[in-house]
Amino acid sequence: MLLSCATGSEQFLGSEAIATYATAKAVILPIPYEATTTYRKGCETGPAAVITASQQLEAYDEELKRETCLEVGIYTHDAIADTRQQPQLSAEEMLAVTTATVSRLIADDKFVVAVGGEHAITTGVVQAYRQALSEPFTVVQIDAHGDMRFEYEGSHHNHACVMRRVLEMGLPTLPVGIRAICREEAELIAKQQIPVIWDRDIARDPDWIEKAIAKISTEKVFLTIDVDGIDPALIPGVGTPEPGGLSWHQTLGFLRRLFQTHQVIGCDVMELAPISDSVVSEFTTAKLIYKLIGYQFIA
């Protein structure tokens, strides 16, 4: 099946970074789907804002001492499951097209960075890896919220339920930065002994990164980042900005160590909801995505 590349103005890092699908090692997959956000809305515009902001990034990474995009090759796929164009798109339709698209990218040995869009999308992304791999993997979740409700507002595919769907796939999880859960989630965490890395512990324990890494029981991991897991002073453009959160350097320190110690099979970055007259949220998110690609191939 022919995969479609975004034009230069819609290309992560801009037209100078365009790679062919055949030569690219990393693929940015925009998924501007939004249907169940419950507070501040607008995450369906997140992927486009991130791509626009990315064109202001320096190609040279001062930490890695490389021009990551030139060494790796980053291909930007056309958007899928776009509720800006298809406002009536159902969750089931979104999940089906997401799983099918990611499955094709996996088959072509691409490192996928899915960019949302609401966190419910992650179910479809993870399902593609679950189908492709015979061995188990851990889903590492950076997030302010547990997202482990069985259902919310009448939907099993609400963004507040995504990690419950992941658990139902039989996959272990490592939630990091959590600072808001409901009673149902607290009981599930206790019952299933889910190894949560609480935000309060991150703030108090200088050794939290090594302790978190030690809790991952599989060699392979999938990384899902809800950007509200990061301090809202850095990324205020989210649906529900919880006080606290990981600092920039805490985030990068954890991610670099994760990529060093485990095989990261793919990742997604979700829930950016741009704020009018401010670019800090999308610019920071774009830089985070660029760091993920650098850590995967260069660090």
Short mmCIF file of C-alpha atoms in Angstrom, two decimals:
data_model
loop_
_atom_site.label_atom_id
_atom_site.label_comp_id
_atom_site.label_asym_id
_atom_site.label_seq_id
_atom_site.Cartn_x
_atom_site.Cartn_y
_atom_site.Cartn_z
CA MET A 1 0.00 0.00 0.00
CA LEU A 2 1.38 3.43 -0.94
CA LEU A 3 1.97 5.60 2.10
CA SER A 4 1.47 9.33 1.69
CA CYS A 5 4.05 11.89 2.81
CA ALA A 6 3.10 15.30 4.16
CA THR A 7 4.13 18.35 2.16
CA GLY A 8 7.07 20.51 3.24
CA SER A 9 4.85 22.88 5.25
CA GLU A 10 3.41 19.87 7.10
CA GLN A 11 6.73 18.10 7.60
CA PHE A 12 8.28 17.65 11.02
CA LEU A 13 11.33 19.98 11.12
CA GLY A 14 10.37 21.45 7.74
CA SER A 15 11.16 20.68 4.14
CA GLU A 16 14.93 20.44 4.68
CA ALA A 17 14.38 17.39 6.87
CA ILE A 18 12.21 15.48 4.41
CA ALA A 19 13.34 11.90 3.93
CA THR A 20 11.80 9.36 1.64
CA TYR A 21 9.78 6.63 3.25
CA ALA A 22 12.32 4.08 2.07
CA THR A 23 15.29 5.84 3.66
CA ALA A 24 13.68 7.11 6.87
CA LYS A 25 14.20 5.20 10.10
CA ALA A 26 11.62 7.21 12.06
CA VAL A 27 8.06 8.06 11.06
CA ILE A 28 5.95 10.81 12.61
CA LEU A 29 2.30 9.73 12.49
CA PRO A 30 -0.15 12.58 13.23
CA ILE A 31 -3.47 11.38 14.66
CA PRO A 32 -5.63 14.48 15.27
CA TYR A 33 -8.53 12.62 16.89
CA GLU A 34 -10.61 14.18 19.66
CA ALA A 35 -13.95 12.94 20.93
CA THR A 36 -13.93 12.42 24.70
CA THR A 37 -11.95 15.28 26.24
CA THR A 38 -13.69 16.36 29.43
CA TYR A 39 -12.26 19.75 30.41
CA ARG A 40 -10.23 22.01 28.12
CA LYS A 41 -10.59 20.90 24.51
CA GLY A 42 -8.45 21.35 21.41
CA CYS A 43 -6.08 18.38 21.28
CA GLU A 44 -7.19 17.56 17.73
CA THR A 45 -5.19 20.62 16.69
CA GLY A 46 -2.14 19.40 18.61
CA PRO A 47 -0.33 17.43 15.88
CA ALA A 48 -0.45 20.28 13.36
CA ALA A 49 0.76 22.75 15.99
CA VAL A 50 3.65 20.49 16.96
CA ILE A 51 4.71 20.07 13.33
CA THR A 52 4.57 23.83 12.74
CA ALA A 53 6.57 24.50 15.92
CA SER A 54 9.13 21.83 15.02
CA GLN A 55 10.19 23.89 12.04
CA GLN A 56 11.76 26.37 14.48
CA LEU A 57 13.93 23.73 16.17
CA GLU A 58 17.66 23.57 15.62
CA ALA A 59 18.56 20.43 13.70
CA TYR A 60 21.72 20.15 15.82
CA ASP A 61 21.20 18.57 19.24
CA GLU A 62 23.73 20.04 21.67
CA GLU A 63 23.37 17.11 24.07
CA LEU A 64 23.88 14.41 21.44
CA LYS A 65 26.26 16.51 19.32
CA ARG A 66 24.53 15.41 16.13
CA GLU A 67 22.08 16.68 13.53
CA THR A 68 19.67 13.90 14.36
CA CYS A 69 17.31 14.41 11.45
CA LEU A 70 20.11 14.14 8.88
CA GLU A 71 21.53 10.96 10.37
CA VAL A 72 18.25 9.20 11.06
CA GLY A 73 15.84 10.36 8.38
CA ILE A 74 12.41 11.43 9.63
CA TYR A 75 9.35 10.89 7.45
CA THR A 76 6.06 12.62 8.24
CA HIS A 77 3.01 10.57 7.34
CA ASP A 78 -0.29 12.15 6.38
CA ALA A 79 -2.71 12.57 9.29
CA ILE A 80 -5.14 9.74 10.00
CA ALA A 81 -8.36 9.61 12.06
CA ASP A 82 -8.76 13.37 11.72
CA THR A 83 -11.86 14.61 13.54
CA ARG A 84 -11.27 18.09 12.14
CA GLN A 85 -12.34 16.59 8.80
CA GLN A 86 -14.52 13.74 10.11
CA PRO A 87 -16.18 15.00 13.31
CA GLN A 88 -18.46 11.96 13.52
CA LEU A 89 -15.63 9.43 13.40
CA SER A 90 -16.29 6.75 16.01
CA ALA A 91 -13.75 5.47 18.50
CA GLU A 92 -13.94 2.04 16.90
CA GLU A 93 -13.17 3.49 13.47
CA MET A 94 -10.28 5.51 14.89
CA LEU A 95 -8.80 2.46 16.61
CA ALA A 96 -9.14 0.31 13.49
CA VAL A 97 -7.35 2.76 11.19
CA THR A 98 -4.71 3.47 13.82
CA THR A 99 -3.91 -0.19 14.37
CA ALA A 100 -3.84 -0.89 10.63
CA THR A 101 -1.56 2.06 9.86
CA VAL A 102 0.87 1.39 12.70
CA SER A 103 0.96 -2.29 11.74
CA ARG A 104 2.14 -1.35 8.24
CA LEU A 105 4.84 0.88 9.67
CA ILE A 106 6.02 -1.86 12.02
CA ALA A 107 6.16 -4.33 9.13
CA ASP A 108 8.43 -1.88 7.30
CA ASP A 109 10.75 -1.65 10.33
CA LYS A 110 10.00 2.00 11.10
CA PHE A 111 10.33 3.60 14.53
CA VAL A 112 6.89 5.11 15.00
CA VAL A 113 6.18 8.31 16.90
CA ALA A 114 2.41 8.75 16.94
CA VAL A 115 1.32 12.30 17.79
CA GLY A 116 -2.17 13.01 19.10
CA GLY A 117 -4.80 13.84 19.68
CA GLU A 118 -6.44 12.39 22.76
CA HIS A 119 -4.90 9.58 24.78
CA ALA A 120 -7.56 7.06 23.74
CA ILE A 121 -5.56 6.71 20.51
CA THR A 122 -2.86 4.79 22.38
CA THR A 123 -5.08 1.71 22.58
CA GLY A 124 -4.91 1.34 18.80
CA VAL A 125 -1.18 2.01 18.66
CA VAL A 126 -0.36 -0.53 21.38
CA GLN A 127 -2.68 -3.08 19.79
CA ALA A 128 -0.57 -2.97 16.63
CA TYR A 129 2.56 -3.85 18.60
CA ARG A 130 0.69 -6.51 20.55
CA GLN A 131 -0.28 -8.17 17.27
CA ALA A 132 3.20 -7.82 15.75
CA LEU A 133 5.28 -9.14 18.65
CA SER A 134 5.26 -12.65 20.06
CA GLU A 135 6.96 -11.64 23.32
CA PRO A 136 5.53 -9.35 26.01
CA PHE A 137 6.52 -5.74 26.45
CA THR A 138 5.93 -3.11 29.11
CA VAL A 139 3.98 0.06 28.42
CA VAL A 140 5.77 2.92 30.18
CA GLN A 141 3.33 5.77 30.75
CA ILE A 142 4.32 9.34 31.60
CA ASP A 143 1.12 11.02 32.75
CA ALA A 144 -0.49 13.17 35.42
CA HIS A 145 -3.51 10.86 35.55
CA GLY A 146 -3.95 7.13 36.00
CA ASP A 147 -6.24 6.72 32.96
CA MET A 148 -7.29 3.32 34.38
CA ARG A 149 -11.04 3.72 34.70
CA PHE A 150 -13.10 0.82 33.35
CA GLU A 151 -15.35 3.34 31.60
CA TYR A 152 -16.01 7.04 31.80
CA GLU A 153 -19.01 9.06 30.69
CA GLY A 154 -20.49 5.91 29.17
CA SER A 155 -17.49 5.02 27.01
CA HIS A 156 -14.87 2.29 27.30
CA HIS A 157 -12.73 4.27 24.86
CA ASN A 158 -12.65 7.51 26.81
CA HIS A 159 -9.21 9.04 27.22
CA ALA A 160 -9.55 8.32 30.96
CA CYS A 161 -9.71 4.56 30.24
CA VAL A 162 -6.77 4.00 27.91
CA MET A 163 -4.42 2.29 30.36
CA ARG A 164 -7.23 -0.01 31.51
CA ARG A 165 -7.54 -1.20 27.91
CA VAL A 166 -3.76 -1.73 27.82
CA LEU A 167 -3.90 -3.79 31.02
CA GLU A 168 -6.67 -5.88 29.47
CA MET A 169 -4.24 -6.81 26.67
CA GLY A 170 -2.20 -8.61 29.33
CA LEU A 171 0.65 -6.10 29.21
CA PRO A 172 2.55 -4.83 32.26
CA THR A 173 2.63 -1.08 32.75
CA LEU A 174 4.83 1.43 34.53
CA PRO A 175 2.97 4.69 35.20
CA VAL A 176 5.35 7.59 35.91
CA GLY A 177 4.51 11.02 37.31
CA ILE A 178 0.99 10.14 38.43
CA ARG A 179 -0.63 12.71 40.72
CA ALA A 180 -4.39 12.36 40.14
CA ILE A 181 -6.48 9.18 40.36
CA CYS A 182 -10.00 8.20 41.37
CA ARG A 183 -10.94 5.63 44.03
CA GLU A 184 -11.58 2.96 41.39
CA GLU A 185 -8.06 3.41 40.06
CA ALA A 186 -6.54 3.36 43.55
CA GLU A 187 -8.23 0.02 44.23
CA LEU A 188 -7.06 -1.40 40.88
CA ILE A 189 -3.48 -0.30 41.55
CA ALA A 190 -3.54 -2.03 44.93
CA LYS A 191 -5.23 -5.18 43.64
CA GLN A 192 -2.93 -5.65 40.63
CA GLN A 193 0.14 -4.27 42.40
CA ILE A 194 0.85 -1.85 39.56
CA PRO A 195 4.27 -0.26 40.23
CA VAL A 196 3.29 3.40 40.06
CA ILE A 197 6.06 6.00 40.23
CA TRP A 198 4.17 8.76 42.00
CA ASP A 199 4.94 12.38 41.26
CA ARG A 200 5.46 13.08 44.98
CA ASP A 201 8.16 10.39 45.14
CA ILE A 202 9.92 11.83 42.10
CA ALA A 203 10.08 15.19 43.88
CA ARG A 204 11.58 13.66 47.04
CA ASP A 205 13.87 10.87 45.84
CA PRO A 206 17.04 11.68 43.86
CA ASP A 207 17.36 7.98 42.94
CA TRP A 208 13.89 7.67 41.47
CA ILE A 209 15.05 7.04 37.90
CA GLU A 210 17.04 3.91 38.73
CA LYS A 211 14.25 2.66 40.98
CA ALA A 212 11.73 3.18 38.19
CA ILE A 213 13.89 1.42 35.60
CA ALA A 214 14.34 -1.54 37.97
CA LYS A 215 10.57 -2.08 37.99
CA ILE A 216 10.44 -2.85 34.26
CA SER A 217 10.34 -6.63 33.89
CA THR A 218 10.62 -6.92 30.09
CA GLU A 219 13.41 -6.11 27.67
CA LYS A 220 11.09 -4.29 25.28
CA VAL A 221 8.98 -1.26 26.15
CA PHE A 222 6.45 0.94 24.43
CA LEU A 223 6.49 4.54 25.62
CA THR A 224 3.33 6.62 25.87
CA ILE A 225 3.57 10.24 26.96
CA ASP A 226 0.58 12.34 27.90
CA VAL A 227 2.17 15.77 27.99
CA ASP A 228 0.19 16.68 31.10
CA GLY A 229 2.66 14.42 32.93
CA ILE A 230 5.18 17.24 32.53
CA ASP A 231 5.07 20.36 34.72
CA PRO A 232 2.32 22.63 33.31
CA ALA A 233 4.71 25.56 33.70
CA LEU A 234 6.54 23.98 30.75
CA ILE A 235 3.54 22.65 28.80
CA PRO A 236 0.42 24.55 29.91
CA GLY A 237 -1.49 23.58 26.78
CA VAL A 238 -3.23 20.45 28.06
CA GLY A 239 -6.79 19.46 28.87
CA THR A 240 -6.42 19.07 32.63
CA PRO A 241 -3.24 20.75 33.95
CA GLU A 242 -2.42 19.16 37.31
CA PRO A 243 0.00 20.96 39.66
CA GLY A 244 3.39 19.28 39.95
CA GLY A 245 4.84 17.15 37.20
CA LEU A 246 8.23 16.27 35.80
CA SER A 247 10.70 19.04 35.05
CA TRP A 248 12.36 19.18 31.64
CA HIS A 249 15.58 17.65 32.90
CA GLN A 250 13.80 15.01 35.00
CA THR A 251 11.91 14.01 31.87
CA LEU A 252 15.01 13.82 29.69
CA GLY A 253 17.03 12.07 32.39
CA PHE A 254 14.42 9.35 32.72
CA LEU A 255 13.94 8.96 28.98
CA ARG A 256 17.63 8.77 28.16
CA ARG A 257 18.12 6.11 30.83
CA LEU A 258 15.08 4.19 29.56
CA PHE A 259 16.44 4.16 26.01
CA GLN A 260 19.86 3.08 27.30
CA THR A 261 18.58 0.14 29.33
CA HIS A 262 15.67 -1.16 27.27
CA GLN A 263 14.61 -1.64 23.67
CA VAL A 264 11.99 1.00 22.99
CA ILE A 265 9.84 -0.43 20.20
CA GLY A 266 7.76 2.67 19.55
CA CYS A 267 6.18 5.64 21.25
CA ASP A 268 3.41 8.17 21.21
CA VAL A 269 3.03 11.73 22.49
CA MET A 270 -0.56 12.72 23.25
CA GLU A 271 -2.96 15.37 24.53
CA LEU A 272 -1.31 18.64 23.51
CA ALA A 273 -4.04 21.29 23.24
CA PRO A 274 -2.46 24.52 21.94
CA ILE A 275 -3.12 27.82 23.68
CA SER A 276 -3.96 30.87 21.61
CA ASP A 277 -1.15 33.45 21.43
CA SER A 278 1.41 31.10 22.97
CA VAL A 279 3.74 28.61 21.32
CA VAL A 280 5.58 27.28 24.37
CA SER A 281 3.52 24.09 24.67
CA GLU A 282 3.86 22.93 21.08
CA PHE A 283 7.50 24.00 20.83
CA THR A 284 8.41 22.07 23.99
CA THR A 285 6.47 19.05 22.75
CA ALA A 286 8.22 19.19 19.37
CA LYS A 287 11.60 19.32 21.07
CA LEU A 288 10.61 16.37 23.27
CA ILE A 289 9.75 14.32 20.17
CA TYR A 290 13.07 15.22 18.57
CA LYS A 291 14.83 14.08 21.75
CA LEU A 292 12.99 10.74 21.65
CA ILE A 293 14.24 10.08 18.13
CA GLY A 294 17.76 11.09 19.08
CA TYR A 295 17.78 8.83 22.12
CA GLN A 296 16.55 5.93 20.02
CA PHE A 297 19.18 6.14 17.29
CA ILE A 298 22.12 8.19 18.55
CA ALA A 299 22.42 8.30 22.36
#
